[in-house]
C-alpha positions as a Markdown table, in Angstrom:
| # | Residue | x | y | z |
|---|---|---|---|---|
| 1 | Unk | 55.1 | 154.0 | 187.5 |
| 2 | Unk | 53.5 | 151.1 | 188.8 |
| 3 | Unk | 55.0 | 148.7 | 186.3 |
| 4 | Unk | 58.8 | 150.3 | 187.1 |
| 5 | Unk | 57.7 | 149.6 | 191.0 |
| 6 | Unk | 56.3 | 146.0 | 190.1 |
| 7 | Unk | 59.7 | 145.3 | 188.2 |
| 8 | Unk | 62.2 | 146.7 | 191.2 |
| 9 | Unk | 60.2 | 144.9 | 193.8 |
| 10 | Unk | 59.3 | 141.6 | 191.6 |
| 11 | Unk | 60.9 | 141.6 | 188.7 |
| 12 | Unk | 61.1 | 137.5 | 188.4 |
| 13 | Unk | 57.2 | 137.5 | 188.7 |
| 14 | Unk | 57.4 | 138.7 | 185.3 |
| 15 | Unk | 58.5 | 136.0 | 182.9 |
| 16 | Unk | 56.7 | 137.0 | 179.9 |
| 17 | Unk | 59.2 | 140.0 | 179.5 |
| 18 | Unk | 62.4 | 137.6 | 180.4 |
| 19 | Unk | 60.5 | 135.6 | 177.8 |
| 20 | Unk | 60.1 | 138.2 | 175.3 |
| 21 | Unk | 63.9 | 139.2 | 175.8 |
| 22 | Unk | 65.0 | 135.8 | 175.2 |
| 23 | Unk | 63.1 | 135.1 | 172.3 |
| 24 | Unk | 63.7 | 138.4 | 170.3 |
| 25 | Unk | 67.6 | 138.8 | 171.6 |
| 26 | Unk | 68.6 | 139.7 | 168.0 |
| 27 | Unk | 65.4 | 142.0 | 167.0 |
| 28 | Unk | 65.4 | 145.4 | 168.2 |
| 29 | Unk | 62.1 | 146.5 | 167.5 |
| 30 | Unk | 60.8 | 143.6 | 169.8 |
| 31 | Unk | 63.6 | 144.7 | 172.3 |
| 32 | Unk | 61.8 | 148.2 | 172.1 |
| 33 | Unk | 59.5 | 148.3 | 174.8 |
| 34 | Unk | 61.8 | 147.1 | 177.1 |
| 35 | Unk | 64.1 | 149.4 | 176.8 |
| 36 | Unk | 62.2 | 152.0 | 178.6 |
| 37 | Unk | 61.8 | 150.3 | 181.7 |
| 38 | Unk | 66.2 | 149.5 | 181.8 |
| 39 | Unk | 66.1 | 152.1 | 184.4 |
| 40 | Unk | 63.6 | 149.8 | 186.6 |
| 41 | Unk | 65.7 | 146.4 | 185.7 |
| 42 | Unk | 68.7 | 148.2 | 187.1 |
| 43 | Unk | 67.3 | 149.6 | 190.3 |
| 44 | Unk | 65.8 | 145.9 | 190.7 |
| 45 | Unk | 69.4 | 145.0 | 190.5 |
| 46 | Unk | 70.5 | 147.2 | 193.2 |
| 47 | Unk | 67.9 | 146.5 | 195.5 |
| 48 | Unk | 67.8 | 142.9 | 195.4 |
| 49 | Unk | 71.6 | 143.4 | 195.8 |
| 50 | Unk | 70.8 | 145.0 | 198.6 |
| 51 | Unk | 68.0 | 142.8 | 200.2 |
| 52 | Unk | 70.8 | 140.0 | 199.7 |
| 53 | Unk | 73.2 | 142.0 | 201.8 |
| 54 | Unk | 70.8 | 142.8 | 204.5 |
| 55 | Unk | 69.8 | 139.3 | 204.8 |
| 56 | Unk | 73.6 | 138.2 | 205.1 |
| 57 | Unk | 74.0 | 140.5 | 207.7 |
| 58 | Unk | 71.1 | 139.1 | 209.6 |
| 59 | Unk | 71.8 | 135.9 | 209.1 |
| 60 | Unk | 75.4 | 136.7 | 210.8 |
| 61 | Unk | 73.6 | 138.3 | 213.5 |
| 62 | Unk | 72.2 | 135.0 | 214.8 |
| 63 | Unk | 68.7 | 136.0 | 214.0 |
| 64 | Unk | 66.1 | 133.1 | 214.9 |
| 65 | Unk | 64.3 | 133.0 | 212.0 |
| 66 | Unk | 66.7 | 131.5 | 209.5 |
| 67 | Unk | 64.1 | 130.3 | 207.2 |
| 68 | Unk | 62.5 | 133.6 | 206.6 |
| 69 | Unk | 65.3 | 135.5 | 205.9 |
| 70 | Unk | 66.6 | 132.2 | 203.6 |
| 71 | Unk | 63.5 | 132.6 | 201.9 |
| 72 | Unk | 64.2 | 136.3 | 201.4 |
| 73 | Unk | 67.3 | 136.1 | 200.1 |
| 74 | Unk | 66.4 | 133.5 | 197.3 |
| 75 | Unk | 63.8 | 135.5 | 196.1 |
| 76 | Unk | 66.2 | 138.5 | 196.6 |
| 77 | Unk | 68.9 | 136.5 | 193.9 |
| 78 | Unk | 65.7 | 135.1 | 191.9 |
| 79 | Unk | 64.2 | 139.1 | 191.3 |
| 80 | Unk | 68.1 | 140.0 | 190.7 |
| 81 | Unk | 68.8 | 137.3 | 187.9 |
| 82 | Unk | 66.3 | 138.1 | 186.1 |
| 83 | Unk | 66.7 | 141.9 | 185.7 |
| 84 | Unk | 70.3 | 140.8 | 184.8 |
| 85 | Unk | 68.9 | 138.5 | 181.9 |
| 86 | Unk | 66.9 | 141.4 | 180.9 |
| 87 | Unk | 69.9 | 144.2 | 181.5 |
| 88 | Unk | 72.6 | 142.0 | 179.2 |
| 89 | Unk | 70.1 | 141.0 | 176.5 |
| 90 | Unk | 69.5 | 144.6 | 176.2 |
| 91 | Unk | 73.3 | 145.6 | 176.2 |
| 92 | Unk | 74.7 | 143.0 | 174.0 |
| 93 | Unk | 71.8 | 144.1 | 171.3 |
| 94 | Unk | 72.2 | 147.7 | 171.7 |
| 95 | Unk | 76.0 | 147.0 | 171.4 |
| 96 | Unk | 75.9 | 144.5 | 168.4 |
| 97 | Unk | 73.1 | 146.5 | 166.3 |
| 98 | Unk | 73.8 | 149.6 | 166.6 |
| 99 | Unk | 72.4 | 151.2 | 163.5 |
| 100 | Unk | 69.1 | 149.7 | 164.1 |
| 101 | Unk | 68.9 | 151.1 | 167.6 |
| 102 | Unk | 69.8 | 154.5 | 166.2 |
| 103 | Unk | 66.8 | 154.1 | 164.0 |
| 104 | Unk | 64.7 | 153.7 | 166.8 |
| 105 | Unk | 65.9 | 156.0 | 168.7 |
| 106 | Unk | 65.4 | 158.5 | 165.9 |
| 107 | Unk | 61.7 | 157.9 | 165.5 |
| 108 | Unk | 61.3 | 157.8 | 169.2 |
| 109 | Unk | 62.2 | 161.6 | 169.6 |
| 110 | Unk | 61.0 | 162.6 | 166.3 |
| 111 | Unk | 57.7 | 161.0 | 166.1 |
| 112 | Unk | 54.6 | 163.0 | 166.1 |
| 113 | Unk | 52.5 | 162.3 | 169.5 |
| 114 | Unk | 49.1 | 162.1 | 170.0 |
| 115 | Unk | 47.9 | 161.0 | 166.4 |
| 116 | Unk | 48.7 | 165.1 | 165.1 |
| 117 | Unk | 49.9 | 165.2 | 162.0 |
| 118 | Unk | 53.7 | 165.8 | 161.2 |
| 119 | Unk | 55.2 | 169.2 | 161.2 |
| 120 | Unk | 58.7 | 169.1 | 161.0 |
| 121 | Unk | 61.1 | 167.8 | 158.5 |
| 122 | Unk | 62.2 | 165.5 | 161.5 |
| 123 | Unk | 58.7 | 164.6 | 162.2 |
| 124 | Unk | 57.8 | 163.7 | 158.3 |
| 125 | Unk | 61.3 | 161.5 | 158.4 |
| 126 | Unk | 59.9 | 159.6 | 161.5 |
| 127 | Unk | 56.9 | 159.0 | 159.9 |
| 128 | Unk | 58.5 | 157.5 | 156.7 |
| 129 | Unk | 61.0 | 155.2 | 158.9 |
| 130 | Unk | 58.1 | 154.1 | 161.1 |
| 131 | Unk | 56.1 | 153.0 | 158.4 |
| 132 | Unk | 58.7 | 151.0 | 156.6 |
């Protein structure tokens, strides 16, 4: 919870995952643990989106403290292009490999939690395609 929050509200202050994304684009099993915090890059979208609205708005309202809200609103656009950077790496690899990603998301559900030992016929077949 704390990273999702840490990525909607500063989500530029986090390079080494815009660093990781850019530098394993093409592997999916790099791109892995990034995918579970997509929900967090797009509500940092939408807020930033937001906070970038707001200050327009004041801006238009004549407020007296144009540098503040200035400042605001280029953090606001720095935090929302770099949850885009993340969001479209993400989509174009989970669009252009496919098959791998299905993989993944095979052994994701099926995988046995907590170090038990398989007990399915799903669970054995996440086991083999995790260890290969």
């Amino acid at each position: 919870m704390g990273t999702r929050t840490l990525i909607v509200i500063a989500s530029a202050l986090m390079p080494r995952r815009i660093r990781t994304a850019l530098r394993a684009r093409c592997i999916p099993t790099q791109l892995a643990p990034l995918d579970d915090l997509l929900d967090a890059y797009l509500a940092a979208v939408l807020v930033n989106l937001g906070a970038c609205a707001a200050a327009a708005w004041w801006l238009g309202t004549g407020s007296p403290h144009v540098l503040v809200v200035i400042a605001i609103a280029a953090y606001a656009i720095a935090n929302t292009v770099a949850a885009l950077i993340v969001i479209i790496i993400m989509s174009r690899s989970r669009l252009t490999q496919a098959a791998e990603w299905a993989v993944l998301d095979y052994i994701d559900r099926h995988a046995p939690r907590r170090g038990r030992p398989p007990e399915t016929i799903a669970e054995y077949d996440a086991e083999r395609l995790k260890n290969l």
